[in-house]
Amino acid sequence: MEHPGLPSVIVVVLGLLGNFVEGLTPRVSFPIGAPGRSLSHFNSSDVRNTTTLLLSDDGDTLYIGARDFILSLNVSQKDITVIGKLDWSPSEKDMYDCSMKGKKKADCHNFVRVLQFLNSTHMYACGTFAFSPRCTYIKSEPFSLVTSPTGKPEEGRGRCPYDPYQRNSAISVDGELYTGTVADYMGNRPVISRHLGEGSHVDLKLDDTVGWLEDPTFISSSFVPSEEKIYFFFSEVGREYDFVEKFTVSRIAQVCTSDIGGQRTLQKRWTTFTKAQLLCKSDNEIPYNVLQDIVTLPPPDGTSVDDTLFFGIFGSQWSVNTGKSVVCAFRLGDIKDVFRGHYKVLNRDTGRWSPRPQERPANPGECGLHNASDNILRFVKENFLAEESVRPVERRLTLVSPDQRYALMAAQRVTASNHKLYTVLFLLTETGYLHKAVLLDDGDAHIVEEIQVFEQPQPIKSVLLSVSKGEVFVGSSEGVVKVPVSNCSYYGSCSECVLARDPYCAWDHTHKVCAAIDGIQDVAGQDVEGGNVQRECVSAIMPRSRPGPAKGNAAKLLLVSLGKVVRLQCPEVSRLARSRWEGLDLYLDPNVYQTQDDNSLNFLSTAATQGQYSCISTENNFQQTLAVYQVKLESHPTQQTTPTSEAPTKALASTTRGNLRGRPTFPPAPTSATVRQVSANFTRRVAPSAGSEETGVTEADSPGGEALPVEQGKTYLKELVVVSMLLAACVTFLITIGLYNARQRFRNKTVPQDVSQERDAEQEPLRDDQSPCGNGKRSDPTAPNGQANGVACNGTPKASNGHLPNTPT
């Protein structure tokens, strides 16, 4: 029994009991504008929403269906250039009528949603055209719009959606157009139709009977010539699960291209329409039931057409799987088996589905039923839902991404150096990143790289792969980006080329470069499955050219002051590598040495922490040294370096911990300061600037000349403040005593006094009751006006009138 048929509580429990899947980490990441990954951009100020992409057979011309425009681009060169541009925008009256219907003006433009080749000379396009769909013919040479024979705009209802936000699918076969869309303004009449039929191939559509389609979201369509069938992929409400309200299921439907409808029953209606559920799930897990995108991968040469694979991106409506994206692969042979099986029957009175136990008079979905009797056609009219579901290949998920939501994809088979075929998926995230993933034999997936294709996160409109040119085209609101499928020249050594595990690339032992596999004539070093460097490179392991020094290179000498926090930077060459620090002459005690999230090593400079440090990277059992430093104390540890504006001091993250075996410890967050950097030939001062890439190499040893990432900072700040305050207090006290003594000596020289009386005053302290001023000074009863010992009550010397002695008044 399928999990979608279980009560919702049991479904959630099963989801929680499912296997935990770790996130897939891209080995290398290229932000927008990164020098290691070249992209070609096309954008124009008046071109928006490049929804539809169409590539010529030779791969040199890309046709774009955008908002109000259809463009022809030359993509044969590195730079994308415009060949032709057709204005197909609504008139002012069309825009006004659309606004009067209550629609936003921004949605009343003409969004081109169908763009297909009809033959070698003409194309066919349909657009929303201000919520009044229209279609037109386009001549390839010269690139121009063609007026219909009647001279009137061609009706687009049933061929293109009214609303630009509604998804649709369209495919052209032998000059006829097969579409899946909605056929009314309100979006309540979904249809799968054939148009532009000639002769006996009349236009067909689904019967209006309830149950053929239930609020579908059309995703894609594919033509299999050997089967003479069109397969439609969509999501809809699964009415067969009537106890779960609006339970979404993913579907595959089929129609025969030879179908011409019934003679009496199902006239001008499909007689070969059937559908089945695509069940993307693994054992003991709830299904991923919302289809996002699906692509067709033809079978390898010399194999059966049944080996055709359909790769789909699925999401989930269940909260337990919110945010996850998975990829499932379905085999054409399994799909055919399901459609040859039993079908459910719909009770028109109750609206419920049930298995049909009796013998069936015909096999629904079989081509040629248009010639069948009315009795058989009535049977296939009510039996169009397959009882079994289509299971994924090997009954498991092909790829699971718990932290990325994928929107669109493309797929290709690539022949590796060992003549083995590998499937490569190009997955577009909702935030504008392209992930290149290769599927391995053990069922896992390896993401070779991720590439940011757009600056601002935005919905991806379309993606198209050119196998002949080896390029991926991505369309969005900003324009179109052309991305080469491989980036072999980025890997500068045999070890990096093999560790990339890119089926497009291998190490050319003759020319000592990492090159495309199809261009290597001699033995190629490549291991997609395991990335075994020791076996593939042997003696060809060369020093790294990017971004750090190889093992055996001379250590970088760092002179640091005593008591400073030192930060040694380790360059990141792969997100899948594990880095560690080693010291040749000392044990890296975790209480003394701290490793940060960016793999930098922080410690306090002391006599015990001098020595050599190496950053070691390990990936797929291959070990390489990325950076080597020799740390020594300066001969004058008290000498301080001058900070610059480019190296602001950062606050320490925590207080200093106690000493370990007499060695001081340090807080985890170091301070940035200017350090003196010494190499074999020069000495200079360097201040690491904020935002610069720190690679751990000196300018003399690295192509880029980056500054050595060593950071220092003051410690024992509290102790220094206390000592400074005590010292300042002592100095202030001594200065005060000196000034007081100088003042007394000055008074002795300038004020006439009775020496014996002054001595008696110094030897005998005054009592409070003897002072007429109330300030504790001894008073002279003979002094007039309350004067005491020659001093007035206001503190002015006697007979001075407020002036200095011996000066005129």
Short mmCIF file of N, CA and C in Angstrom, two decimals, residues 488-560:
data_model
loop_
_atom_site.label_atom_id
_atom_site.label_comp_id
_atom_site.label_asym_id
_atom_site.label_seq_id
_atom_site.Cartn_x
_atom_site.Cartn_y
_atom_site.Cartn_z
N CYS A 488 38.25 23.06 -16.90
CA CYS A 488 39.42 22.23 -16.64
C CYS A 488 40.67 23.05 -16.35
N SER A 489 40.86 24.17 -17.03
CA SER A 489 42.09 24.94 -16.88
C SER A 489 42.24 25.54 -15.48
N TYR A 490 41.19 25.53 -14.69
CA TYR A 490 41.27 26.08 -13.34
C TYR A 490 42.19 25.23 -12.45
N TYR A 491 42.26 23.96 -12.71
CA TYR A 491 43.03 23.05 -11.87
C TYR A 491 44.48 23.02 -12.37
N GLY A 492 45.40 23.55 -11.56
CA GLY A 492 46.77 23.75 -11.99
C GLY A 492 47.72 22.60 -11.72
N SER A 493 47.28 21.52 -11.14
CA SER A 493 48.15 20.39 -10.87
C SER A 493 47.38 19.10 -11.09
N CYS A 494 48.12 18.01 -11.18
CA CYS A 494 47.49 16.71 -11.39
C CYS A 494 46.61 16.35 -10.20
N SER A 495 47.08 16.65 -9.00
CA SER A 495 46.30 16.30 -7.81
C SER A 495 44.97 17.04 -7.79
N GLU A 496 44.98 18.34 -8.10
CA GLU A 496 43.73 19.10 -8.10
C GLU A 496 42.81 18.64 -9.22
N CYS A 497 43.36 18.28 -10.36
CA CYS A 497 42.55 17.83 -11.49
C CYS A 497 41.84 16.53 -11.15
N VAL A 498 42.54 15.63 -10.49
CA VAL A 498 41.95 14.34 -10.13
C VAL A 498 40.98 14.50 -8.97
N LEU A 499 41.33 15.34 -7.98
CA LEU A 499 40.45 15.54 -6.83
C LEU A 499 39.14 16.21 -7.23
N ALA A 500 39.12 16.96 -8.32
CA ALA A 500 37.88 17.59 -8.77
C ALA A 500 36.82 16.55 -9.12
N ARG A 501 37.24 15.39 -9.61
CA ARG A 501 36.32 14.30 -9.97
C ARG A 501 35.27 14.77 -10.98
N ASP A 502 35.74 15.57 -11.92
CA ASP A 502 34.89 16.11 -12.97
C ASP A 502 34.99 15.20 -14.19
N PRO A 503 33.91 14.57 -14.62
CA PRO A 503 34.01 13.66 -15.78
C PRO A 503 34.39 14.37 -17.07
N TYR A 504 34.26 15.68 -17.13
CA TYR A 504 34.66 16.42 -18.33
C TYR A 504 36.17 16.60 -18.40
N CYS A 505 36.88 16.52 -17.28
CA CYS A 505 38.29 16.92 -17.20
C CYS A 505 39.17 15.74 -16.78
N ALA A 506 40.42 15.77 -17.25
CA ALA A 506 41.43 14.77 -16.86
C ALA A 506 42.80 15.40 -17.00
N TRP A 507 43.78 14.78 -16.36
CA TRP A 507 45.14 15.30 -16.40
C TRP A 507 45.87 14.72 -17.61
N ASP A 508 46.37 15.62 -18.46
CA ASP A 508 47.14 15.23 -19.64
C ASP A 508 48.59 15.07 -19.21
N HIS A 509 49.06 13.83 -19.10
CA HIS A 509 50.42 13.58 -18.63
C HIS A 509 51.47 14.06 -19.63
N THR A 510 51.10 14.17 -20.89
CA THR A 510 52.06 14.61 -21.90
C THR A 510 52.31 16.10 -21.82
N HIS A 511 51.23 16.88 -21.76
CA HIS A 511 51.36 18.33 -21.77
C HIS A 511 51.32 18.93 -20.37
N LYS A 512 51.15 18.10 -19.35
CA LYS A 512 51.16 18.55 -17.96
C LYS A 512 50.10 19.63 -17.70
N VAL A 513 48.88 19.40 -18.20
CA VAL A 513 47.78 20.33 -17.97
C VAL A 513 46.52 19.53 -17.71
N CYS A 514 45.56 20.17 -17.08
CA CYS A 514 44.24 19.59 -16.91
C CYS A 514 43.39 20.06 -18.08
N ALA A 515 42.89 19.12 -18.88
CA ALA A 515 42.22 19.46 -20.13
C ALA A 515 40.95 18.66 -20.28
N ALA A 516 40.15 19.03 -21.27
CA ALA A 516 38.92 18.31 -21.59
C ALA A 516 39.27 16.89 -22.03
N ILE A 517 38.46 15.94 -21.60
CA ILE A 517 38.77 14.53 -21.81
C ILE A 517 38.82 14.18 -23.30
N ASP A 518 37.98 14.82 -24.11
CA ASP A 518 37.95 14.48 -25.53
C ASP A 518 39.12 15.06 -26.29
N GLY A 519 39.95 15.89 -25.65
CA GLY A 519 41.11 16.45 -26.33
C GLY A 519 42.42 15.82 -25.92
N ILE A 520 42.38 14.80 -25.07
CA ILE A 520 43.61 14.15 -24.60
C ILE A 520 43.86 12.90 -25.44
N GLN A 521 45.01 12.85 -26.11
CA GLN A 521 45.34 11.71 -26.95
C GLN A 521 46.07 10.63 -26.18
N ASP A 522 46.85 11.00 -25.19
CA ASP A 522 47.64 10.05 -24.42
C ASP A 522 46.86 9.58 -23.21
N VAL A 523 47.55 8.94 -22.28
CA VAL A 523 46.91 8.45 -21.06
C VAL A 523 46.44 9.63 -20.22
N ALA A 524 45.22 9.54 -19.75
CA ALA A 524 44.63 10.62 -18.97
C ALA A 524 44.47 10.20 -17.52
N GLY A 525 44.78 11.13 -16.62
CA GLY A 525 44.61 10.88 -15.19
C GLY A 525 43.26 11.36 -14.72
N GLN A 526 42.40 10.41 -14.34
CA GLN A 526 41.05 10.77 -13.92
C GLN A 526 40.47 9.65 -13.07
N ASP A 527 39.79 10.01 -12.00
CA ASP A 527 39.10 9.04 -11.16
C ASP A 527 37.84 9.71 -10.61
N VAL A 528 36.73 9.56 -11.34
CA VAL A 528 35.48 10.21 -10.95
C VAL A 528 34.92 9.60 -9.68
N GLU A 529 35.06 8.32 -9.50
CA GLU A 529 34.47 7.64 -8.35
C GLU A 529 35.15 7.99 -7.04
N GLY A 530 36.49 7.91 -7.01
CA GLY A 530 37.17 8.07 -5.74
C GLY A 530 38.17 9.19 -5.67
N GLY A 531 38.58 9.77 -6.79
CA GLY A 531 39.58 10.82 -6.77
C GLY A 531 40.91 10.35 -6.21
N ASN A 532 41.39 9.19 -6.68
CA ASN A 532 42.62 8.59 -6.17
C ASN A 532 43.82 9.26 -6.82
N VAL A 533 44.46 10.18 -6.10
CA VAL A 533 45.60 10.92 -6.64
C VAL A 533 46.82 10.04 -6.75
N GLN A 534 47.07 9.19 -5.75
CA GLN A 534 48.26 8.36 -5.75
C GLN A 534 48.31 7.44 -6.97
N ARG A 535 47.15 6.95 -7.39
CA ARG A 535 47.14 6.04 -8.53
C ARG A 535 47.17 6.78 -9.86
N GLU A 536 46.47 7.89 -9.97
CA GLU A 536 46.34 8.56 -11.25
C GLU A 536 47.50 9.50 -11.56
N CYS A 537 48.13 10.04 -10.53
CA CYS A 537 49.19 11.01 -10.78
C CYS A 537 50.58 10.40 -10.68
N VAL A 538 50.78 9.45 -9.77
CA VAL A 538 52.08 8.81 -9.56
C VAL A 538 53.12 9.89 -9.35
N SER A 539 54.09 10.03 -10.28
CA SER A 539 55.15 11.02 -10.12
C SER A 539 54.78 12.35 -10.74
N ALA A 540 53.54 12.45 -11.20
CA ALA A 540 53.14 13.69 -11.87
C ALA A 540 52.60 14.73 -10.90
N ILE A 541 52.64 14.42 -9.58
CA ILE A 541 52.16 15.39 -8.61
C ILE A 541 53.07 16.60 -8.63
N MET A 542 52.53 17.70 -9.01
CA MET A 542 53.32 18.92 -9.17
C MET A 542 52.99 19.91 -8.08
N PRO A 543 53.90 20.87 -7.82
CA PRO A 543 53.59 21.91 -6.83
C PRO A 543 52.35 22.68 -7.23
N ARG A 544 51.62 23.05 -6.24
CA ARG A 544 50.37 23.79 -6.49
C ARG A 544 50.69 25.16 -7.06
N SER A 545 49.92 25.56 -8.06
CA SER A 545 50.05 26.91 -8.60
C SER A 545 49.04 27.86 -7.99
N ARG A 546 48.11 27.32 -7.19
CA ARG A 546 47.04 28.15 -6.62
C ARG A 546 46.41 27.37 -5.49
N PRO A 547 46.13 28.01 -4.35
CA PRO A 547 46.50 29.36 -3.97
C PRO A 547 47.60 29.39 -2.95
N GLY A 548 48.21 28.25 -2.51
CA GLY A 548 49.20 28.24 -1.45
C GLY A 548 50.42 27.44 -1.85
N PRO A 549 51.46 27.44 -1.05
CA PRO A 549 52.68 26.74 -1.39
C PRO A 549 52.52 25.24 -1.23
N ALA A 550 53.29 24.47 -1.95
CA ALA A 550 53.26 23.02 -1.84
C ALA A 550 54.19 22.57 -0.74
N LYS A 551 54.06 21.32 -0.37
CA LYS A 551 54.88 20.76 0.68
C LYS A 551 56.34 20.76 0.24
N GLY A 552 57.22 21.17 1.13
CA GLY A 552 58.63 21.23 0.81
C GLY A 552 59.11 22.64 0.50
N ASN A 553 58.23 23.59 0.24
CA ASN A 553 58.63 24.97 0.01
C ASN A 553 59.17 25.56 1.30
N ALA A 554 60.03 26.58 1.15
CA ALA A 554 60.62 27.22 2.32
C ALA A 554 59.54 27.87 3.17
N ALA A 555 59.74 27.80 4.48
CA ALA A 555 58.76 28.38 5.39
C ALA A 555 58.84 29.90 5.34
N LYS A 556 57.73 30.54 5.58
CA LYS A 556 57.67 32.00 5.64
C LYS A 556 58.05 32.44 7.06
N LEU A 557 59.06 33.29 7.15
CA LEU A 557 59.57 33.74 8.43
C LEU A 557 58.73 34.89 8.94
N LEU A 558 58.25 34.77 10.17
CA LEU A 558 57.43 35.80 10.80
C LEU A 558 58.11 36.24 12.09
N LEU A 559 58.44 37.51 12.18
CA LEU A 559 59.00 38.09 13.40
C LEU A 559 57.88 38.77 14.15
N VAL A 560 57.64 38.34 15.38
CA VAL A 560 56.54 38.86 16.17
C VAL A 560 57.06 39.34 17.51
#
